[in-house]
C-alpha cells in the first residue's frame, strides 16, 4: 500500500506470534493442540507484587510518572545492579521502560544512523533485526554453531566487526537456545570488544535469573569493567517474576545515552505505567523465594524435554544452561517423508507437518536465523510437556 512508510517494507511480522495464532486457529476448530511457542512463564505474578500494585492504586499513584521512572524504582534498579552484578550505577544512569522491548527500541532510536551496523549472533530473538531495521540500522548476522552450544567464538565475533559497527548485541541466557555464557566464555568475547573502541555492547540480561544447577550468570561489564563506558545493560521483570503483562523493563549505562533514551521516551510513551512501576519495585526489593522456586521447576522440565527429544529419531537436542527454551536440530529428518506424504525440505516444513500430524506447535529455527532447528518453550506443565514430547517422538518415528 503506497500510503505506508518505506521502513515497513524492511520489517517482518513475528514468527512466534504467527505460530501462536495458528495453534489458536486449530484449537478453535476443535483440534487438540499443545502450544509450545509462547515466550512467557506459565506462572502467575507473585501475590506480594500484586498487592503492591493494588496498594499503589489505593494510594492514588495513578498519575504520570517522570519519563525515566519513579525515583524509588530507579534507586532499586541501581541497588539491584550492585547487589546481583557488582555494577556501580547511579539512579540517574538507569531508565525504566514499557518492557525490555521499549528499552532496546529506544537505545537503537537514540544511536543508529543509516549505514550503522549492529552485530546480531544467530540464532537470535526475532525482534532484534526488526528493531534495528526500523531504526535505520543494518543488522549484521553471525552464525553460531550447534557443536559450540550456540555460543559465539572470538574469531566469529572478530570476523564481523567493521568500522561501521555500532553495537554488538549479547543475550545470555539466550532466546531461542537457552545457552548461557560462563564468565570465561564471555571473557573471550569482551577481550575482542576491548580491541575495538568504537563498538558498544547492548547486553540483554532478561533471563538472568533463569539459570540451572550451579551455573553462575555473568554480564559483560562485570567480566570486563573497561567496557563500562560503552555498554548498555538491559534487564526486566517480565521473565524472572512472571510479569510479562505488566510491561516493565529497565537498563543502566552511560549518562549521555540514558539521557538520549529519556528524550525519545518523553516524546513517545512518557513514563511506564505508574502502577506497574510500583509492582516492579516490590518484585526487585521484596522476597526472592519465588525466583528460586520457579527456577527449580524449569530445571526439571528442561531435563525431561532434553532427554525425551534426544530419544526421538533424527533429533539432536543440546542441554542449555538457562531460560525456558530448547533448540533441537531436525537435520536428521530433512529429506524424509512426513505421514501426510509431503517431503520435509526445511525446518519450517518440519514444524508445519508436526502441527498437522500431532497438534504440537513449535517455532521453526529459520525464524531465528539458524536452522534446521526448532524452538520449544517449556513454560508449560510437565504433563503437557511429556505428552508433547511423546507426540514428537511418534511423528519423527513415522517419517520415512
Ligand atoms: C531475549 C528477550 N529480550 C527481551 C524481551 C522483551 O521482554 P519484555 O516483555 O520486557 O518486553 C524478550 C521477550 O520475549 C526476550 O525474549
Tab-separated table of C-alpha atoms and ligand atoms in Angstrom:
chain	number	residue	atom	x	y	z
A	1	UNK	CA	0.000	0.000	0.000
A	2	UNK	CA	1.613	3.248	-1.183
A	3	UNK	CA	0.356	5.133	1.881
A	4	UNK	CA	2.556	3.121	4.266
A	5	UNK	CA	6.104	4.081	5.307
A	6	UNK	CA	9.050	2.596	3.389
A	7	UNK	CA	10.512	1.420	6.702
A	8	UNK	CA	7.678	-1.102	6.952
A	9	UNK	CA	8.937	-2.950	3.892
A	10	UNK	CA	12.031	-3.872	5.933
A	11	UNK	CA	10.030	-5.405	8.771
A	12	UNK	CA	8.787	-8.973	9.129
A	13	UNK	CA	5.879	-9.940	11.370
A	14	UNK	CA	6.885	-12.016	14.386
A	15	UNK	CA	7.056	-15.744	13.564
A	16	UNK	CA	6.458	-16.635	17.205
A	17	UNK	CA	3.210	-14.679	17.247
A	18	UNK	CA	2.224	-16.317	13.931
A	19	UNK	CA	2.732	-19.813	15.354
A	20	UNK	CA	0.674	-18.966	18.441
A	21	UNK	CA	-2.113	-17.728	16.175
A	22	UNK	CA	-2.010	-20.867	14.016
A	23	UNK	CA	-2.260	-23.026	17.130
A	24	UNK	CA	-5.230	-20.956	18.359
A	25	UNK	CA	-6.956	-21.304	14.960
A	26	UNK	CA	-6.581	-25.087	15.024
A	27	UNK	CA	-7.846	-25.208	18.617
A	28	UNK	CA	-10.874	-23.117	17.642
A	29	UNK	CA	-11.638	-25.785	15.032
A	30	UNK	CA	-11.720	-28.387	17.785
A	31	UNK	CA	-8.215	-29.834	17.323
A	32	UNK	CA	-6.279	-30.985	20.366
A	33	UNK	CA	-3.240	-28.677	20.171
A	34	UNK	CA	-0.322	-28.324	22.590
A	35	UNK	CA	1.253	-24.893	22.125
A	36	UNK	CA	4.971	-24.764	22.866
A	37	UNK	CA	5.505	-21.443	21.129
A	38	UNK	CA	4.901	-18.916	23.892
A	39	UNK	CA	7.820	-16.960	25.304
A	40	UNK	CA	6.412	-16.353	28.760
A	41	UNK	CA	6.350	-18.177	32.092
A	42	UNK	CA	3.128	-20.071	32.768
A	43	UNK	CA	3.180	-18.980	36.444
A	44	UNK	CA	1.081	-16.214	37.926
A	45	UNK	CA	2.702	-12.994	39.213
A	46	UNK	CA	3.578	-13.424	42.931
A	47	UNK	CA	0.991	-12.165	45.436
A	48	UNK	CA	3.299	-9.641	47.120
A	49	UNK	CA	3.778	-7.962	43.735
A	50	UNK	CA	0.049	-7.917	43.000
A	51	UNK	CA	-0.600	-6.488	46.458
A	52	UNK	CA	1.937	-3.699	45.875
A	53	UNK	CA	0.088	-2.755	42.689
A	54	UNK	CA	-3.280	-2.730	44.463
A	55	UNK	CA	-1.833	-0.575	47.251
A	56	UNK	CA	-0.405	1.832	44.656
A	57	UNK	CA	-3.858	2.243	43.111
A	58	UNK	CA	-5.404	2.837	46.525
A	59	UNK	CA	-2.740	5.432	47.383
A	60	UNK	CA	-3.591	7.271	44.183
A	61	UNK	CA	-0.329	6.518	42.376
A	62	UNK	CA	-2.232	6.919	39.163
A	63	UNK	CA	-0.650	9.999	37.602
A	64	UNK	CA	2.113	10.477	35.025
A	65	UNK	CA	5.496	9.499	36.428
A	66	UNK	CA	8.872	11.016	35.495
A	67	UNK	CA	9.807	9.773	31.995
A	68	UNK	CA	12.698	7.575	33.178
A	69	UNK	CA	10.702	6.102	36.063
A	70	UNK	CA	9.749	6.804	39.673
A	71	UNK	CA	12.832	7.639	41.801
A	72	UNK	CA	12.119	4.704	44.142
A	73	UNK	CA	12.317	2.212	41.281
A	74	UNK	CA	15.436	3.778	39.730
A	75	UNK	CA	17.124	3.564	43.119
A	76	UNK	CA	16.063	-0.102	43.441
A	77	UNK	CA	17.436	-0.818	39.967
A	78	UNK	CA	20.803	0.766	40.825
A	79	UNK	CA	20.852	-1.336	44.018
A	80	UNK	CA	19.932	-4.493	42.090
A	81	UNK	CA	22.867	-3.978	39.723
A	82	UNK	CA	25.216	-3.518	42.691
A	83	UNK	CA	23.828	-6.419	44.719
A	84	UNK	CA	23.481	-9.014	41.992
A	85	UNK	CA	26.032	-7.983	39.373
A	86	UNK	CA	28.614	-5.926	41.269
A	87	UNK	CA	27.974	-2.962	38.951
A	88	UNK	CA	28.075	0.667	40.100
A	89	UNK	CA	25.349	2.806	38.556
A	90	UNK	CA	23.788	5.941	39.987
A	91	UNK	CA	19.962	6.045	39.831
A	92	UNK	CA	20.221	8.751	37.138
A	93	UNK	CA	22.121	6.267	34.971
A	94	UNK	CA	19.073	3.996	34.908
A	95	UNK	CA	15.887	4.136	32.879
A	96	UNK	CA	12.571	2.294	33.164
A	97	UNK	CA	10.627	1.482	30.014
A	98	UNK	CA	7.441	-0.211	28.906
A	99	UNK	CA	9.047	-3.653	28.760
A	100	UNK	CA	12.558	-4.546	27.806
A	101	UNK	CA	11.340	-4.152	24.257
A	102	UNK	CA	10.958	-0.398	24.579
A	103	UNK	CA	14.378	-0.063	26.193
A	104	UNK	CA	16.012	-1.817	23.241
A	105	UNK	CA	13.998	0.119	20.720
A	106	UNK	CA	14.839	3.472	22.287
A	107	UNK	CA	18.524	2.595	22.533
A	108	UNK	CA	18.567	1.942	18.777
A	109	UNK	CA	16.444	5.008	18.047
A	110	UNK	CA	18.838	7.141	20.054
A	111	UNK	CA	22.011	5.892	18.388
A	112	UNK	CA	21.555	4.464	14.890
A	113	UNK	CA	22.258	6.401	11.706
A	114	UNK	CA	21.738	4.961	8.222
A	115	UNK	CA	24.549	2.547	7.428
A	116	UNK	CA	25.387	1.803	11.063
A	117	UNK	CA	25.851	-1.905	11.629
A	118	UNK	CA	24.557	-3.944	14.538
A	119	UNK	CA	26.072	-7.375	15.125
A	120	UNK	CA	23.464	-9.983	15.977
A	121	UNK	CA	24.625	-13.540	16.742
A	122	UNK	CA	22.305	-16.147	15.208
A	123	UNK	CA	20.075	-17.726	16.261
A	124	UNK	CA	18.626	-14.540	17.720
A	125	UNK	CA	15.489	-13.240	19.383
A	126	UNK	CA	13.199	-12.328	16.489
A	127	UNK	CA	12.797	-8.665	17.418
A	128	UNK	CA	16.463	-7.576	17.273
A	129	UNK	CA	16.869	-7.376	13.486
A	130	UNK	CA	13.455	-5.829	13.003
A	131	UNK	CA	14.080	-3.112	15.594
A	132	UNK	CA	17.471	-2.321	14.074
A	133	UNK	CA	15.929	-2.079	10.600
A	134	UNK	CA	13.055	0.138	11.719
A	135	UNK	CA	15.592	2.487	13.316
A	136	UNK	CA	17.555	2.695	10.047
A	137	UNK	CA	20.498	0.483	11.010
A	138	UNK	CA	21.818	-2.611	9.255
A	139	UNK	CA	21.666	-5.957	11.060
A	140	UNK	CA	24.840	-7.999	10.571
A	141	UNK	CA	24.330	-11.648	11.409
A	142	UNK	CA	26.989	-14.026	12.606
A	143	UNK	CA	26.056	-17.674	12.902
A	144	UNK	CA	26.997	-19.684	15.945
A	145	UNK	CA	27.416	-23.458	15.775
A	146	UNK	CA	25.378	-26.136	17.468
A	147	UNK	CA	28.609	-28.030	18.303
A	148	UNK	CA	29.663	-24.926	20.305
A	149	UNK	CA	26.279	-24.988	22.043
A	150	UNK	CA	25.326	-21.892	20.022
A	151	UNK	CA	27.941	-19.747	21.730
A	152	UNK	CA	29.870	-17.204	19.712
A	153	UNK	CA	33.656	-17.637	19.461
A	154	UNK	CA	36.237	-14.844	19.450
A	155	UNK	CA	37.056	-15.443	15.776
A	156	UNK	CA	33.395	-15.370	14.793
A	157	UNK	CA	32.895	-12.045	16.576
A	158	UNK	CA	36.102	-10.573	15.170
A	159	UNK	CA	35.131	-11.583	11.622
A	160	UNK	CA	32.067	-9.303	11.547
A	161	UNK	CA	33.418	-6.155	13.226
A	162	UNK	CA	33.887	-3.338	10.689
A	163	UNK	CA	34.472	0.421	11.021
A	164	UNK	CA	30.697	0.794	10.694
A	165	UNK	CA	29.858	-1.453	13.651
A	166	UNK	CA	27.956	0.462	16.303
A	167	UNK	CA	26.510	-2.198	18.574
A	168	UNK	CA	27.145	-5.821	19.439
A	169	UNK	CA	24.018	-7.465	20.865
A	170	UNK	CA	24.691	-10.026	23.546
A	171	UNK	CA	21.920	-12.192	25.031
A	172	UNK	CA	22.657	-14.780	27.731
A	173	UNK	CA	20.761	-16.932	28.640
A	174	UNK	CA	19.541	-16.822	25.085
A	175	UNK	CA	16.172	-16.778	23.488
A	176	UNK	CA	15.867	-19.065	21.451
A	177	UNK	CA	18.607	-21.539	22.506
A	178	UNK	CA	18.742	-21.228	26.301
A	179	UNK	CA	22.556	-21.135	26.008
A	180	UNK	CA	24.282	-19.070	28.699
A	181	UNK	CA	27.921	-17.953	28.747
A	182	UNK	CA	30.138	-18.637	31.747
A	183	UNK	CA	32.425	-15.858	32.955
A	184	UNK	CA	35.332	-17.372	30.976
A	185	UNK	CA	33.318	-17.855	27.795
A	186	UNK	CA	32.228	-14.239	27.976
A	187	UNK	CA	35.762	-13.006	28.729
A	188	UNK	CA	36.848	-14.359	25.349
A	189	UNK	CA	34.321	-12.009	23.718
A	190	UNK	CA	34.987	-8.980	25.927
A	191	UNK	CA	38.706	-9.338	25.051
A	192	UNK	CA	37.749	-8.895	21.393
A	193	UNK	CA	35.483	-5.948	22.201
A	194	UNK	CA	38.260	-4.238	24.172
A	195	UNK	CA	40.298	-4.013	20.959
A	196	UNK	CA	37.547	-2.109	19.142
A	197	UNK	CA	36.849	1.187	20.914
A	198	UNK	CA	34.021	2.187	18.616
A	199	UNK	CA	31.879	-0.910	19.294
A	200	UNK	CA	29.252	-0.637	22.029
A	201	UNK	CA	27.644	-3.645	23.686
A	202	UNK	CA	23.943	-3.966	24.303
A	203	UNK	CA	23.526	-6.819	26.724
A	204	UNK	CA	20.045	-8.272	27.077
A	205	UNK	CA	20.068	-9.937	30.501
A	206	UNK	CA	16.337	-10.628	30.535
A	207	UNK	CA	16.788	-14.311	31.512
A	208	UNK	CA	19.458	-13.661	34.166
A	209	UNK	CA	17.521	-15.360	36.939
A	210	UNK	CA	16.703	-18.466	34.944
A	211	UNK	CA	19.909	-20.493	35.040
A	212	UNK	CA	20.210	-24.030	36.325
A	213	UNK	CA	22.377	-26.147	38.612
A	214	UNK	CA	25.421	-24.279	39.853
A	215	UNK	CA	25.712	-22.149	36.721
A	216	UNK	CA	26.798	-18.604	37.591
A	217	UNK	CA	25.372	-15.790	35.485
A	218	UNK	CA	27.821	-13.225	34.075
A	219	UNK	CA	27.240	-9.913	32.302
A	220	UNK	CA	29.784	-8.068	30.110
A	221	UNK	CA	30.693	-5.089	32.346
A	222	UNK	CA	31.103	-7.380	35.343
A	223	UNK	CA	33.530	-9.514	33.317
A	224	UNK	CA	35.335	-6.519	31.776
A	225	UNK	CA	34.851	-3.260	33.705
A	226	UNK	CA	36.722	-1.371	30.962
A	227	UNK	CA	33.590	-1.742	28.807
A	228	UNK	CA	31.553	0.308	31.317
A	229	UNK	CA	31.573	3.478	29.173
A	230	UNK	CA	30.244	1.682	26.100
A	231	UNK	CA	27.745	-0.841	27.384
A	232	UNK	CA	24.022	-0.673	27.962
A	233	UNK	CA	22.927	-3.373	30.409
A	234	UNK	CA	19.250	-4.208	29.913
A	235	UNK	CA	17.060	-6.336	32.135
A	236	UNK	CA	13.448	-6.549	33.265
A	237	UNK	CA	10.859	-8.178	35.458
A	238	UNK	CA	8.896	-9.976	32.722
A	239	UNK	CA	10.527	-13.407	32.842
A	240	UNK	CA	12.037	-13.613	36.345
A	241	UNK	CA	8.873	-12.520	38.158
A	242	UNK	CA	6.228	-13.782	35.696
A	243	UNK	CA	5.226	-10.202	34.881
A	244	UNK	CA	5.081	-10.187	31.070
A	245	UNK	CA	1.778	-8.302	31.008
A	246	UNK	CA	2.898	-5.548	33.367
A	247	UNK	CA	5.360	-4.228	30.796
A	248	UNK	CA	8.331	-3.095	32.826
A	249	UNK	CA	11.910	-3.309	31.581
A	250	UNK	CA	14.949	-1.303	32.580
A	251	UNK	CA	18.567	-0.545	31.757
A	252	UNK	CA	21.671	1.154	33.075
A	253	UNK	CA	24.502	2.712	31.140
A	254	UNK	CA	26.484	5.871	30.412
A	255	UNK	CA	24.555	9.005	31.413
A	256	UNK	CA	24.587	10.606	27.944
A	257	UNK	CA	22.947	7.538	26.398
A	258	UNK	CA	20.340	7.274	29.169
A	259	UNK	CA	19.506	10.960	28.695
A	260	UNK	CA	19.087	10.465	24.933
A	261	UNK	CA	16.785	7.490	25.544
A	262	UNK	CA	14.833	9.573	28.075
A	263	UNK	CA	14.342	12.281	25.466
A	264	UNK	CA	12.915	9.820	22.947
A	265	UNK	CA	10.671	8.173	25.510
A	266	UNK	CA	9.449	11.611	26.625
A	267	UNK	CA	8.053	12.264	23.159
A	268	UNK	CA	6.756	8.750	22.769
A	269	UNK	CA	5.115	6.999	25.734
A	270	UNK	CA	6.416	9.093	28.679
A	271	UNK	CA	6.872	7.093	31.867
A	272	UNK	CA	5.816	3.439	32.015
A	273	UNK	CA	2.564	2.568	33.841
A	274	UNK	CA	2.708	4.070	37.351
A	275	UNK	CA	1.037	1.034	38.895
A	276	UNK	CA	3.316	-1.450	37.166
A	277	UNK	CA	6.358	0.535	38.337
A	278	UNK	CA	5.288	0.191	41.980
A	279	UNK	CA	4.724	-3.523	41.369
A	280	UNK	CA	8.204	-3.846	39.837
A	281	UNK	CA	9.680	-2.098	42.871
A	282	UNK	CA	8.213	-4.812	45.083
A	283	UNK	CA	9.480	-7.516	42.699
A	284	UNK	CA	13.050	-6.182	42.997
A	285	UNK	CA	13.031	-5.337	46.702
A	286	UNK	CA	10.609	-7.935	48.099
A	287	UNK	CA	11.208	-11.617	48.948
A	288	UNK	CA	13.026	-13.524	46.199
A	289	UNK	CA	11.922	-17.095	47.038
A	290	UNK	CA	9.536	-17.062	44.056
A	291	UNK	CA	12.518	-16.890	41.694
A	292	UNK	CA	14.337	-19.858	43.252
A	293	UNK	CA	11.192	-21.979	43.335
A	294	UNK	CA	10.419	-21.420	39.661
A	295	UNK	CA	13.980	-21.944	38.603
A	296	UNK	CA	13.821	-25.437	40.111
A	297	UNK	CA	10.567	-26.166	38.267
A	298	UNK	CA	12.043	-25.004	34.952
A	299	UNK	CA	15.154	-27.094	35.514
A	300	UNK	CA	13.083	-30.254	35.971
A	301	UNK	CA	11.174	-29.509	32.789
A	302	UNK	CA	14.366	-28.845	30.845
A	303	UNK	CA	15.781	-32.217	31.889
A	304	UNK	CA	12.583	-34.003	30.871
A	305	UNK	CA	12.348	-32.315	27.467
A	306	UNK	CA	16.035	-32.679	26.574
A	307	UNK	CA	16.003	-36.361	27.480
A	308	UNK	CA	12.795	-37.149	25.567
A	309	UNK	CA	13.791	-35.187	22.470
A	310	UNK	CA	17.157	-36.927	22.298
A	311	UNK	CA	15.237	-40.217	22.159
A	312	UNK	CA	13.355	-39.071	19.054
A	313	UNK	CA	14.664	-40.433	15.745
A	314	UNK	CA	16.566	-37.747	13.836
A	315	UNK	CA	16.603	-35.058	16.562
A	316	UNK	CA	19.651	-33.798	18.459
A	317	UNK	CA	18.930	-31.553	21.435
A	318	UNK	CA	21.722	-29.737	23.315
A	319	UNK	CA	21.175	-29.222	27.045
A	320	UNK	CA	21.015	-25.476	27.663
A	321	UNK	CA	22.088	-23.706	30.854
A	322	UNK	CA	19.112	-21.370	31.161
A	323	UNK	CA	15.929	-19.589	30.018
A	324	UNK	CA	12.972	-21.865	29.221
A	325	UNK	CA	13.776	-22.879	25.665
A	326	UNK	CA	15.478	-25.749	23.884
A	327	UNK	CA	16.636	-25.580	20.283
A	328	UNK	CA	16.986	-29.085	18.835
A	329	UNK	CA	18.296	-29.779	15.369
A	330	UNK	CA	15.957	-31.623	12.993
A	331	UNK	CA	18.671	-32.082	10.347
A	332	UNK	CA	18.142	-35.864	10.595
A	333	UNK	CA	14.607	-35.512	9.244
A	334	UNK	CA	15.323	-33.245	6.300
A	335	UNK	CA	14.669	-35.204	3.081
A	336	UNK	CA	12.290	-37.644	4.792
A	337	UNK	CA	8.604	-38.001	4.004
A	338	UNK	CA	6.040	-36.953	6.620
A	339	UNK	CA	2.903	-39.053	7.297
A	340	UNK	CA	0.967	-36.665	5.002
A	341	UNK	CA	3.174	-37.694	2.073
A	342	UNK	CA	4.986	-34.363	1.932
A	343	UNK	CA	8.773	-34.355	1.801
A	344	UNK	CA	10.312	-32.339	4.660
A	345	UNK	CA	12.709	-29.939	2.967
A	346	UNK	CA	13.136	-27.248	5.633
A	347	UNK	CA	12.636	-26.764	9.359
A	348	UNK	CA	9.513	-24.809	8.503
A	349	UNK	CA	8.148	-27.929	6.726
A	350	UNK	CA	9.040	-29.938	9.828
A	351	UNK	CA	7.059	-27.708	12.212
A	352	UNK	CA	4.102	-27.425	9.801
A	353	UNK	CA	3.879	-31.208	9.383
A	354	UNK	CA	4.307	-31.752	13.124
A	355	UNK	CA	1.436	-29.376	13.857
A	356	UNK	CA	-0.782	-31.017	11.243
A	357	UNK	CA	0.014	-34.597	12.239
A	358	UNK	CA	0.273	-34.373	16.020
A	359	UNK	CA	-1.080	-30.977	17.039
A	360	UNK	CA	2.190	-29.776	18.608
A	361	UNK	CA	3.031	-26.130	17.908
A	362	UNK	CA	6.725	-25.185	17.923
A	363	UNK	CA	8.622	-22.432	16.065
A	364	UNK	CA	10.952	-23.168	13.130
A	365	UNK	CA	14.599	-22.226	13.594
A	366	UNK	CA	14.854	-20.282	10.341
A	367	UNK	CA	12.637	-17.636	12.010
A	368	UNK	CA	15.502	-17.136	14.489
A	369	UNK	CA	18.146	-17.114	11.765
A	370	UNK	CA	19.649	-20.598	12.178
A	371	UNK	CA	18.395	-23.997	11.141
A	372	UNK	CA	17.382	-26.651	10.504
A	373	UNK	CA	16.244	-26.440	14.124
A	374	UNK	CA	13.134	-25.595	16.049
A	375	UNK	CA	12.410	-23.852	19.327
A	376	UNK	CA	10.392	-25.366	22.113
A	377	UNK	CA	9.300	-23.192	25.002
A	378	UNK	CA	8.917	-25.451	28.043
A	379	UNK	CA	6.976	-22.852	30.035
A	380	UNK	CA	4.077	-25.262	30.436
A	381	UNK	CA	3.157	-28.131	32.773
A	382	UNK	CA	5.243	-31.298	32.954
A	383	UNK	CA	2.237	-33.428	31.949
A	384	UNK	CA	1.688	-31.436	28.784
A	385	UNK	CA	5.415	-31.418	28.009
A	386	UNK	CA	5.593	-35.183	28.381
A	387	UNK	CA	2.598	-35.653	26.111
A	388	UNK	CA	4.045	-33.191	23.556
A	389	UNK	CA	7.410	-34.957	23.538
A	390	UNK	CA	5.688	-38.356	23.074
A	391	UNK	CA	3.870	-36.927	20.074
A	392	UNK	CA	7.114	-35.505	18.666
A	393	UNK	CA	8.760	-38.922	19.099
A	394	UNK	CA	5.814	-40.583	17.329
A	395	UNK	CA	5.940	-38.054	14.493
A	396	UNK	CA	9.694	-38.462	13.994
A	397	UNK	CA	9.367	-42.269	14.001
A	398	UNK	CA	6.596	-42.046	11.388
A	399	UNK	CA	8.725	-40.028	8.937
A	400	UNK	CA	10.236	-42.311	6.298
B	1	LIG	C1	15.627	-12.065	24.741
B	1	LIG	C2	14.485	-11.191	25.078
B	1	LIG	N1	14.690	-9.889	25.279
B	1	LIG	C3	13.696	-9.044	25.566
B	1	LIG	C4	12.399	-9.479	25.649
B	1	LIG	C5	11.310	-8.466	25.920
B	1	LIG	O1	10.808	-8.543	27.167
B	1	LIG	P1	9.664	-7.545	27.687
B	1	LIG	O2	8.467	-8.399	27.930
B	1	LIG	O3	10.216	-6.971	28.957
B	1	LIG	O4	9.439	-6.507	26.650
B	1	LIG	C6	12.115	-10.817	25.424
B	1	LIG	C7	10.712	-11.302	25.445
B	1	LIG	O5	10.348	-12.263	24.826
B	1	LIG	C8	13.180	-11.690	25.134
B	1	LIG	O6	12.962	-12.997	24.909
